[in-house]
mmCIF file of C-alpha atoms and ligand atoms in Angstrom:
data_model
loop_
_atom_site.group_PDB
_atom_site.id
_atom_site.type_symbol
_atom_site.label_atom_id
_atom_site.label_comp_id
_atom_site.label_asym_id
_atom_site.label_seq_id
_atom_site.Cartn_x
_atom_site.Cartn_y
_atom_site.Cartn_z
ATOM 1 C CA UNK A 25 -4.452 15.008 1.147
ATOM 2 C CA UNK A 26 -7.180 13.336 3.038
ATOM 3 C CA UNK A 27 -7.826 14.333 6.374
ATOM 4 C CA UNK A 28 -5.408 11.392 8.334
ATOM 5 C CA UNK A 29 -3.088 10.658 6.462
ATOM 6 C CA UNK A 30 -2.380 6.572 5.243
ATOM 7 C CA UNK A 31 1.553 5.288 5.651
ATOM 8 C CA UNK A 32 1.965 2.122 5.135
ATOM 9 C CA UNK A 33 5.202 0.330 5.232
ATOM 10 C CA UNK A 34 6.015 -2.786 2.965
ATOM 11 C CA UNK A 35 8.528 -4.312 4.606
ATOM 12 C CA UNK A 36 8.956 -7.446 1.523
ATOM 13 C CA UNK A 37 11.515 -10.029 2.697
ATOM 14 C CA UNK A 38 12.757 -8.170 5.291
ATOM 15 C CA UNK A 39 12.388 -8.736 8.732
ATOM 16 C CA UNK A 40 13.037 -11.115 11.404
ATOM 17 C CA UNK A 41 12.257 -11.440 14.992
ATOM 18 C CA UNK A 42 15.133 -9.082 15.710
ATOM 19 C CA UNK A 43 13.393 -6.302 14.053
ATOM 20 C CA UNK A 44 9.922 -6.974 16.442
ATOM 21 C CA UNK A 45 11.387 -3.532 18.609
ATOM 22 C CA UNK A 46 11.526 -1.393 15.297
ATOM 23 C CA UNK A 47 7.974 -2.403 15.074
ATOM 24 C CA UNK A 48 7.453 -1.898 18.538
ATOM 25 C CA UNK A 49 8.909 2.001 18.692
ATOM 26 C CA UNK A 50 6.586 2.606 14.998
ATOM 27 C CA UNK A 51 4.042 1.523 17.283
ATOM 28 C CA UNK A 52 4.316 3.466 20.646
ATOM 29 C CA UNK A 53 5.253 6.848 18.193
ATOM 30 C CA UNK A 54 1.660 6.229 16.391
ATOM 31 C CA UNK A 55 0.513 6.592 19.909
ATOM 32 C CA UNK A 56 1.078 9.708 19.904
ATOM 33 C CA UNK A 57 0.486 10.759 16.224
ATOM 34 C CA UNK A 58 -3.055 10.161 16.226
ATOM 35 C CA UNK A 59 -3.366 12.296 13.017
ATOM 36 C CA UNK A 60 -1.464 9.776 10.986
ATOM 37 C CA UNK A 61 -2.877 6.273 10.494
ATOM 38 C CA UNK A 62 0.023 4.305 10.772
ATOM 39 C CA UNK A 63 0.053 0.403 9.217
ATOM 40 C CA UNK A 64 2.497 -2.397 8.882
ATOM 41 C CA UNK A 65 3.126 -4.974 6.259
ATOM 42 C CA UNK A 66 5.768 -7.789 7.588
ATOM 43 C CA UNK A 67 6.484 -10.936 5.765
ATOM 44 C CA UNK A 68 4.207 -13.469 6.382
ATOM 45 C CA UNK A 69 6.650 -15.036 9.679
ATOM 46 C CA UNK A 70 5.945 -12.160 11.641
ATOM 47 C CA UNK A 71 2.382 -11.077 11.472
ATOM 48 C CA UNK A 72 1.498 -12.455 14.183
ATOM 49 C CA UNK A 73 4.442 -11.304 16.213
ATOM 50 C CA UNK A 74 4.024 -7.739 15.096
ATOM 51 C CA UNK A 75 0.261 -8.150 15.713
ATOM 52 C CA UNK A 76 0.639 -9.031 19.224
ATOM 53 C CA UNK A 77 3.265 -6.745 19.216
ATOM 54 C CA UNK A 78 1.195 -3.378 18.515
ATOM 55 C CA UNK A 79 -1.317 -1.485 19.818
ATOM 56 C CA UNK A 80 -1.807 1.100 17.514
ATOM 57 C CA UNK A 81 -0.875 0.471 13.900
ATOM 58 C CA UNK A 82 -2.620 -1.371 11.659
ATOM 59 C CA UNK A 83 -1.294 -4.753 10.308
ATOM 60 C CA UNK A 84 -1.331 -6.654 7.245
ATOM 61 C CA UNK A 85 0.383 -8.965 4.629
ATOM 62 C CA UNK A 86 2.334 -8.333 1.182
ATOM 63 C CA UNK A 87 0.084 -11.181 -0.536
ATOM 64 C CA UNK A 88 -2.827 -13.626 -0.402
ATOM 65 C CA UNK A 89 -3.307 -16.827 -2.742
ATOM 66 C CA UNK A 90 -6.036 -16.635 -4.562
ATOM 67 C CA UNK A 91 -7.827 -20.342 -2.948
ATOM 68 C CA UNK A 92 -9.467 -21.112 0.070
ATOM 69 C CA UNK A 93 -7.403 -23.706 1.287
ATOM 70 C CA UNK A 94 -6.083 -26.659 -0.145
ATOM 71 C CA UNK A 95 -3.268 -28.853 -1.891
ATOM 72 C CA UNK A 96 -0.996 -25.430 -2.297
ATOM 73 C CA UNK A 97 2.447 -26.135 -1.185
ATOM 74 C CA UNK A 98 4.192 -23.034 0.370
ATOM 75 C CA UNK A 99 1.385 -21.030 0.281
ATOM 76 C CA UNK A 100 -0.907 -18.626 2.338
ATOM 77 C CA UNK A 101 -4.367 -18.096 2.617
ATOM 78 C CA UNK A 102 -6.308 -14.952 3.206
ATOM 79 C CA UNK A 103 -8.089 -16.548 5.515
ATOM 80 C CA UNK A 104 -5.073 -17.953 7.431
ATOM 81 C CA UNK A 105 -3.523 -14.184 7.186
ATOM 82 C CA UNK A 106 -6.815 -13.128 9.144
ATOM 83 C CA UNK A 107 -6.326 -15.790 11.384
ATOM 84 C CA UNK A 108 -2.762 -14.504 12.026
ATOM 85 C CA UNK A 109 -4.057 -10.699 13.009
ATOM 86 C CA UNK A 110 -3.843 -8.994 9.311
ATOM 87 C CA UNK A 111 -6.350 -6.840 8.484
ATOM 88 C CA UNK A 112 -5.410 -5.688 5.261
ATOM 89 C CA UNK A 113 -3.801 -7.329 2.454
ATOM 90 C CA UNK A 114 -1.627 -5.489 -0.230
ATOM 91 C CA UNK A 115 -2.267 -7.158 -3.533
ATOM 92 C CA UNK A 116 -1.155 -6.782 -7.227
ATOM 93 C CA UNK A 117 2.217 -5.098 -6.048
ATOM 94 C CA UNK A 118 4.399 -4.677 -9.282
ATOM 95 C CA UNK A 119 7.088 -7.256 -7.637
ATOM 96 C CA UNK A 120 4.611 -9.692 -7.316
ATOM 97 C CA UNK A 121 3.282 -9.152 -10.978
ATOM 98 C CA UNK A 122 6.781 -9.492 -12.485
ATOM 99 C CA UNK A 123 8.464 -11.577 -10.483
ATOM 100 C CA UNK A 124 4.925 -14.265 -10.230
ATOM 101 C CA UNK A 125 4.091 -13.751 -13.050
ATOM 102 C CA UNK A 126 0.446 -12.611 -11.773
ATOM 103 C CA UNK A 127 -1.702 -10.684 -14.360
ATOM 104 C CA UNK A 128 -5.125 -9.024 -13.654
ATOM 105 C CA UNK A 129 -7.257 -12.288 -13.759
ATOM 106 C CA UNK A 130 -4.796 -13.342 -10.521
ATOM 107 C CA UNK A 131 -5.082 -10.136 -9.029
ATOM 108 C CA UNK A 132 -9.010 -10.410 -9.600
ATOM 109 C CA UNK A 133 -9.216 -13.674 -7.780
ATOM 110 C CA UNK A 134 -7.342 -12.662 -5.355
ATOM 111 C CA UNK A 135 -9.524 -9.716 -4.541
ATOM 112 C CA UNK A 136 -12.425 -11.799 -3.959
ATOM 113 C CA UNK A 137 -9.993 -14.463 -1.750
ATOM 114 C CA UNK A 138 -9.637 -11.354 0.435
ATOM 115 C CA UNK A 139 -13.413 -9.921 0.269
ATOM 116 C CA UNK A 140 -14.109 -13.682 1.348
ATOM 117 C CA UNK A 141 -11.981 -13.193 4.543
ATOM 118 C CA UNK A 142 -12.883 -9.638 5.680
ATOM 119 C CA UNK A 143 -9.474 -8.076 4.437
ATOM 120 C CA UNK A 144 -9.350 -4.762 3.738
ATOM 121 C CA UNK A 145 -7.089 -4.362 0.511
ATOM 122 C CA UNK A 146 -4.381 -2.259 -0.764
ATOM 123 C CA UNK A 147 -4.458 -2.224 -4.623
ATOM 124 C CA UNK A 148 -1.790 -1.497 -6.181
ATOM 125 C CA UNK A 149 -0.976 -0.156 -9.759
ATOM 126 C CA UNK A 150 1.707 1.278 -12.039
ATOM 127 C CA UNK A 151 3.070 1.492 -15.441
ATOM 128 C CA UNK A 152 6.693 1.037 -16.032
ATOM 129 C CA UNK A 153 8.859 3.399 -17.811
ATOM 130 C CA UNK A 154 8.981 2.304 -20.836
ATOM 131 C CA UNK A 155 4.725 2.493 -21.139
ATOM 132 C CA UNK A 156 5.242 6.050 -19.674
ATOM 133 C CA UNK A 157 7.628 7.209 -22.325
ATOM 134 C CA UNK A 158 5.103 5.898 -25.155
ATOM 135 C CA UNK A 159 2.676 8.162 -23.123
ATOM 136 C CA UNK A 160 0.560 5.202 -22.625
ATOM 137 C CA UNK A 161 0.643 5.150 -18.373
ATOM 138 C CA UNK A 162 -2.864 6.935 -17.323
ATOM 139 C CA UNK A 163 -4.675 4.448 -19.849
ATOM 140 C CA UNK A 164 -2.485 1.581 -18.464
ATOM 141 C CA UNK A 165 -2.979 1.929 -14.796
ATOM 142 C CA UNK A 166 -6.254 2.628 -15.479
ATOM 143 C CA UNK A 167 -7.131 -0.538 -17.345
ATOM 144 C CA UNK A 168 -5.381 -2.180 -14.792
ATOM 145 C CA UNK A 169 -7.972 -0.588 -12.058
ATOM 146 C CA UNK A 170 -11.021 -1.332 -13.847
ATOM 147 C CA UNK A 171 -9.881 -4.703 -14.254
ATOM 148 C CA UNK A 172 -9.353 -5.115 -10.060
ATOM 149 C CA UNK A 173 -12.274 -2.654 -8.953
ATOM 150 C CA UNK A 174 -14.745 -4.450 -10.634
ATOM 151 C CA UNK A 175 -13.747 -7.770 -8.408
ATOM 152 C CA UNK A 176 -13.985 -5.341 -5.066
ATOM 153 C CA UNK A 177 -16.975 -5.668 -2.471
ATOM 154 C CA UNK A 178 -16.254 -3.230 -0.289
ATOM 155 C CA UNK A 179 -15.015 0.222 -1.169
ATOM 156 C CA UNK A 180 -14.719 3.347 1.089
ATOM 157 C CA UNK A 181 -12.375 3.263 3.463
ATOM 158 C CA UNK A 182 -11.839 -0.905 3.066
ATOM 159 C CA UNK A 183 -9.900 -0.157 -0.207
ATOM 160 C CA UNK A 184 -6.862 1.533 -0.884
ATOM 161 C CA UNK A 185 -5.220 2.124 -4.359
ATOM 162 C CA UNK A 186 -1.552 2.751 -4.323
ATOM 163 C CA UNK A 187 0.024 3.801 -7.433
ATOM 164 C CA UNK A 188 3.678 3.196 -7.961
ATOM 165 C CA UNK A 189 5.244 3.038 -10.900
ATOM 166 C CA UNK A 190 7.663 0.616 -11.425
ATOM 167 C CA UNK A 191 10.491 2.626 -12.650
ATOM 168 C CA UNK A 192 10.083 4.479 -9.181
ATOM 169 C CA UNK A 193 9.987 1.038 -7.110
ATOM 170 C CA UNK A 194 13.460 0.630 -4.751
ATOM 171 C CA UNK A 195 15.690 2.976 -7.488
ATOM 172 C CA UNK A 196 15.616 6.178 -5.273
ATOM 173 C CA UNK A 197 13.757 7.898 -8.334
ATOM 174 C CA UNK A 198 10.498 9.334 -7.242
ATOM 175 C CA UNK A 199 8.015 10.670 -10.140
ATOM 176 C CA UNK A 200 7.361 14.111 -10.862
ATOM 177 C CA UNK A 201 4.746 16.168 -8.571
ATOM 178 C CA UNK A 202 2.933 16.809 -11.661
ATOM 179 C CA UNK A 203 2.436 13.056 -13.059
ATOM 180 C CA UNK A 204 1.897 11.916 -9.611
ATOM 181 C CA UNK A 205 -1.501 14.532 -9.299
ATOM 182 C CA UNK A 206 -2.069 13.780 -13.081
ATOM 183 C CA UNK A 207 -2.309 10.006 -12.351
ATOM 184 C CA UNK A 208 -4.373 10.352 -8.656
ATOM 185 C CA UNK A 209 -6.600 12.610 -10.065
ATOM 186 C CA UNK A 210 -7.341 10.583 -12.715
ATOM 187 C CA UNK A 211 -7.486 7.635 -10.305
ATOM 188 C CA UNK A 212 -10.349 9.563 -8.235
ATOM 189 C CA UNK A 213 -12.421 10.123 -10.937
ATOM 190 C CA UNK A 214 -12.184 6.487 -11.904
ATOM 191 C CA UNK A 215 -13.035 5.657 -8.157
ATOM 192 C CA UNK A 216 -15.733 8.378 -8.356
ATOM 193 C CA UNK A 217 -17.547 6.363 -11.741
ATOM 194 C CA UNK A 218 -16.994 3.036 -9.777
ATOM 195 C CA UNK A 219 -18.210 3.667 -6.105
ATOM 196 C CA UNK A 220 -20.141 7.081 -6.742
ATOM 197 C CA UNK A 221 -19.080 10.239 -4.997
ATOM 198 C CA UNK A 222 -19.588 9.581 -1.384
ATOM 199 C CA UNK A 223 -17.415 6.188 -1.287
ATOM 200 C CA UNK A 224 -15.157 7.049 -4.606
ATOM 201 C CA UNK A 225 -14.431 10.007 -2.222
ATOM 202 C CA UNK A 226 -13.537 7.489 0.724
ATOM 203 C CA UNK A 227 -11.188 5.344 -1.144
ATOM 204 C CA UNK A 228 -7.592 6.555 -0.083
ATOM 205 C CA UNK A 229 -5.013 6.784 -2.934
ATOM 206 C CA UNK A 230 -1.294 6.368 -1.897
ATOM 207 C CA UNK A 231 2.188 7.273 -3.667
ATOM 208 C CA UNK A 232 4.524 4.734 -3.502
ATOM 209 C CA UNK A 233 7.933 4.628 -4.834
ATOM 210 C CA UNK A 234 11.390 5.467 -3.367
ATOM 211 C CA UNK A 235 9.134 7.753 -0.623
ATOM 212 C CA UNK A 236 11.500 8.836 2.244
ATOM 213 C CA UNK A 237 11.637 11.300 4.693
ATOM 214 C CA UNK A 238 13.069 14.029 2.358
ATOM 215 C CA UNK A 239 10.542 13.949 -0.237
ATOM 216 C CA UNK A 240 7.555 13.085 1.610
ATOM 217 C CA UNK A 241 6.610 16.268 2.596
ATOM 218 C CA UNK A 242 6.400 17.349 -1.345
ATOM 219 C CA UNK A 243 4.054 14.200 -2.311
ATOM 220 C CA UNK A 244 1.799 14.250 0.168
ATOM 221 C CA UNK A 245 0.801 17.969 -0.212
ATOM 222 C CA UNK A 246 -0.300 17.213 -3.845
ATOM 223 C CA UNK A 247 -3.801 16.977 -4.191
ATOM 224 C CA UNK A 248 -5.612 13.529 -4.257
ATOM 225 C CA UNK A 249 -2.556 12.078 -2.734
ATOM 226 C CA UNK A 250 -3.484 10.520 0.582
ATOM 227 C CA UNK A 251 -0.954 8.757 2.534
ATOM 228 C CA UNK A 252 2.373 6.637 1.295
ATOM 229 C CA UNK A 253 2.948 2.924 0.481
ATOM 230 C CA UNK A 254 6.964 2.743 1.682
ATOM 231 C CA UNK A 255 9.038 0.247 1.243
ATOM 232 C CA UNK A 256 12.956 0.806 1.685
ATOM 233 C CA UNK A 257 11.916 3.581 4.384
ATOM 234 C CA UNK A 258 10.073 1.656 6.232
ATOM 235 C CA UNK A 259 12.761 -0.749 7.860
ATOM 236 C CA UNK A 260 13.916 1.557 10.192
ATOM 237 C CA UNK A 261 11.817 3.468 12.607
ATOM 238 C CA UNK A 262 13.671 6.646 12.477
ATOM 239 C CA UNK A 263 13.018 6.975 8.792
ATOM 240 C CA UNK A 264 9.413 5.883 8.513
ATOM 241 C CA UNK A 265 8.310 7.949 11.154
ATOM 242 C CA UNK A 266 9.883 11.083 9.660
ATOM 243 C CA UNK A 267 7.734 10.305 6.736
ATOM 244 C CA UNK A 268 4.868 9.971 9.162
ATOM 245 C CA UNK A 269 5.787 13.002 10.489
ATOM 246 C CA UNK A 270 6.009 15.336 6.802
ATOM 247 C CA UNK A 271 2.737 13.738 6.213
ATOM 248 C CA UNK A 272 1.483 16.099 8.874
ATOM 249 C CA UNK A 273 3.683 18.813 8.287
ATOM 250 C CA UNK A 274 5.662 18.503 11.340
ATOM 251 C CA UNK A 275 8.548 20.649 11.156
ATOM 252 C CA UNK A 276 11.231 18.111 12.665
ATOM 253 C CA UNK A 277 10.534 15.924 9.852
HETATM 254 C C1 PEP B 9 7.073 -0.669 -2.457
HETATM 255 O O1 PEP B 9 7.652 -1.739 -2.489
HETATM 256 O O2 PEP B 9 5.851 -0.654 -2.401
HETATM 257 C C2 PEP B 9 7.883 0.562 -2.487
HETATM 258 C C3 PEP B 9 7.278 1.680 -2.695
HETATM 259 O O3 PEP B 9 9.244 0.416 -2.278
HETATM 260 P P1 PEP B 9 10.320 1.608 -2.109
HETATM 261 O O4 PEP B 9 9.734 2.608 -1.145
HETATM 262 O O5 PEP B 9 11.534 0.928 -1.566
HETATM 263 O O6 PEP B 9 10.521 2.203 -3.460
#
């Protein structure tokens, strides 16, 4: 695990201003857990609330379009997301994929929407079950990588690869401890022949998938495995701090 620790919390389409004090209490607890780095991502309606909100915790958005601005009904530039307080941007998250219908030439752009505005990024990646079972993830995810990493300015500690497989994604199934330190070790060395050893070294890699406060403690031990993309577990304070809290091994977890 790296030194601090990454949780992130997705919180999708969830949130409204009634949840601005469950930000609020993530917030004043990351005060005082200075060896977690603690990070938010709210729908697009509250970043700037949360943002104004915090002191602490980083905060960022779920998604970027790909253009600068434009003649794009309904949606949201990276630039406008910096404008709104984000400093990171999660991008090529497996709903998004499926649901948008956004393939690796989207994610690509994307990237380089988000390099244009000073984002850092969260990249994510993951094979779903039925490319795991035909023993085909590693080579998946990482063709999906190479696809992304080559579109990436800035690596080190401005990029961060999450790896959730799909199958693992809001179903309360977490992947075994051994596949998940097969599949960041693999990622490292793939970040390691990208960025060379100093910055393939810097880039965290996160777990994400049904994480919660019970397992947590298991997954982020493993080697290579350096924080936690949460989604479910992240809506409530109480639960995405105790995964805050295995990360460091704290015993009330
Ligand atoms: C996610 O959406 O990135 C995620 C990991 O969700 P969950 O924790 O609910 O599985």
């Amino acid at each position: 695990m790296a030194d601090r620790p990454y949780i992130v919390g997705n919180w999708k389409m969830n949130g409204m201003r009634a949840m601005l004090p469950e930000a609020r209490a993530i917030d004043r607890a990351a005060q005082r857990l200075m060896k977690v780095e603690v990070a938010l991502a709210p729908p697009f309606t509250l970043i700037h609330a949360v943002h104004r909100e915090v002191e602490q915790i980083g905060v960022g958005a779920q998604d970027c379009h790909a253009g600068r601005d434009g003649a794009h009904t309904g949606d949201v530039s990276a630039a406008m997301i910096a404008d709104a307080g984000a400093k990171f941007v999660i991008l090529g998250h497996s709903e998004r994929r499926a649901a948008h219908r956004e393939d690796n030439d989207m994610v690509a752009a994307k990237i380089a929407a988000a390099n244009a505005a000073g984002l850092d990024i969260i990249l994510c990646c993951g094979e779903s079950l039925e490319t795991r079972d035909e023993g085909r993830a590693e080579d998946f995810v990482l063709g999906q990588l190479r696809h992304a990493l080559a579109h990436v300015d800035a690596a080190g500690e401005r990029l961060t690869v999450a790896y959730e497989p799909v199958w693992a994604i809001g179903t309360g199934r977490t992947a075994a401890p051994r596949d998940i330190a097969a599949m960041h070790a693999a990622i490292r060395t793939l970040l390691v022949e990208s960025f060379g050893a100093e910055e393939g070294a810097q880039v965290r890699i996160l777990y994400g998938g049904s994480v919660k406060p019970e397992n947590a403690r298991e997954i982020l031990a493993l080697e290579n495995v350096d924080g936690a993309l949460v989604g479910g577990a992240s809506l409530s304070a109480e639960s995405f701090l105790g995964i805050a809290h295995a990360a460091i091994g704290d015993e009330d977890a």
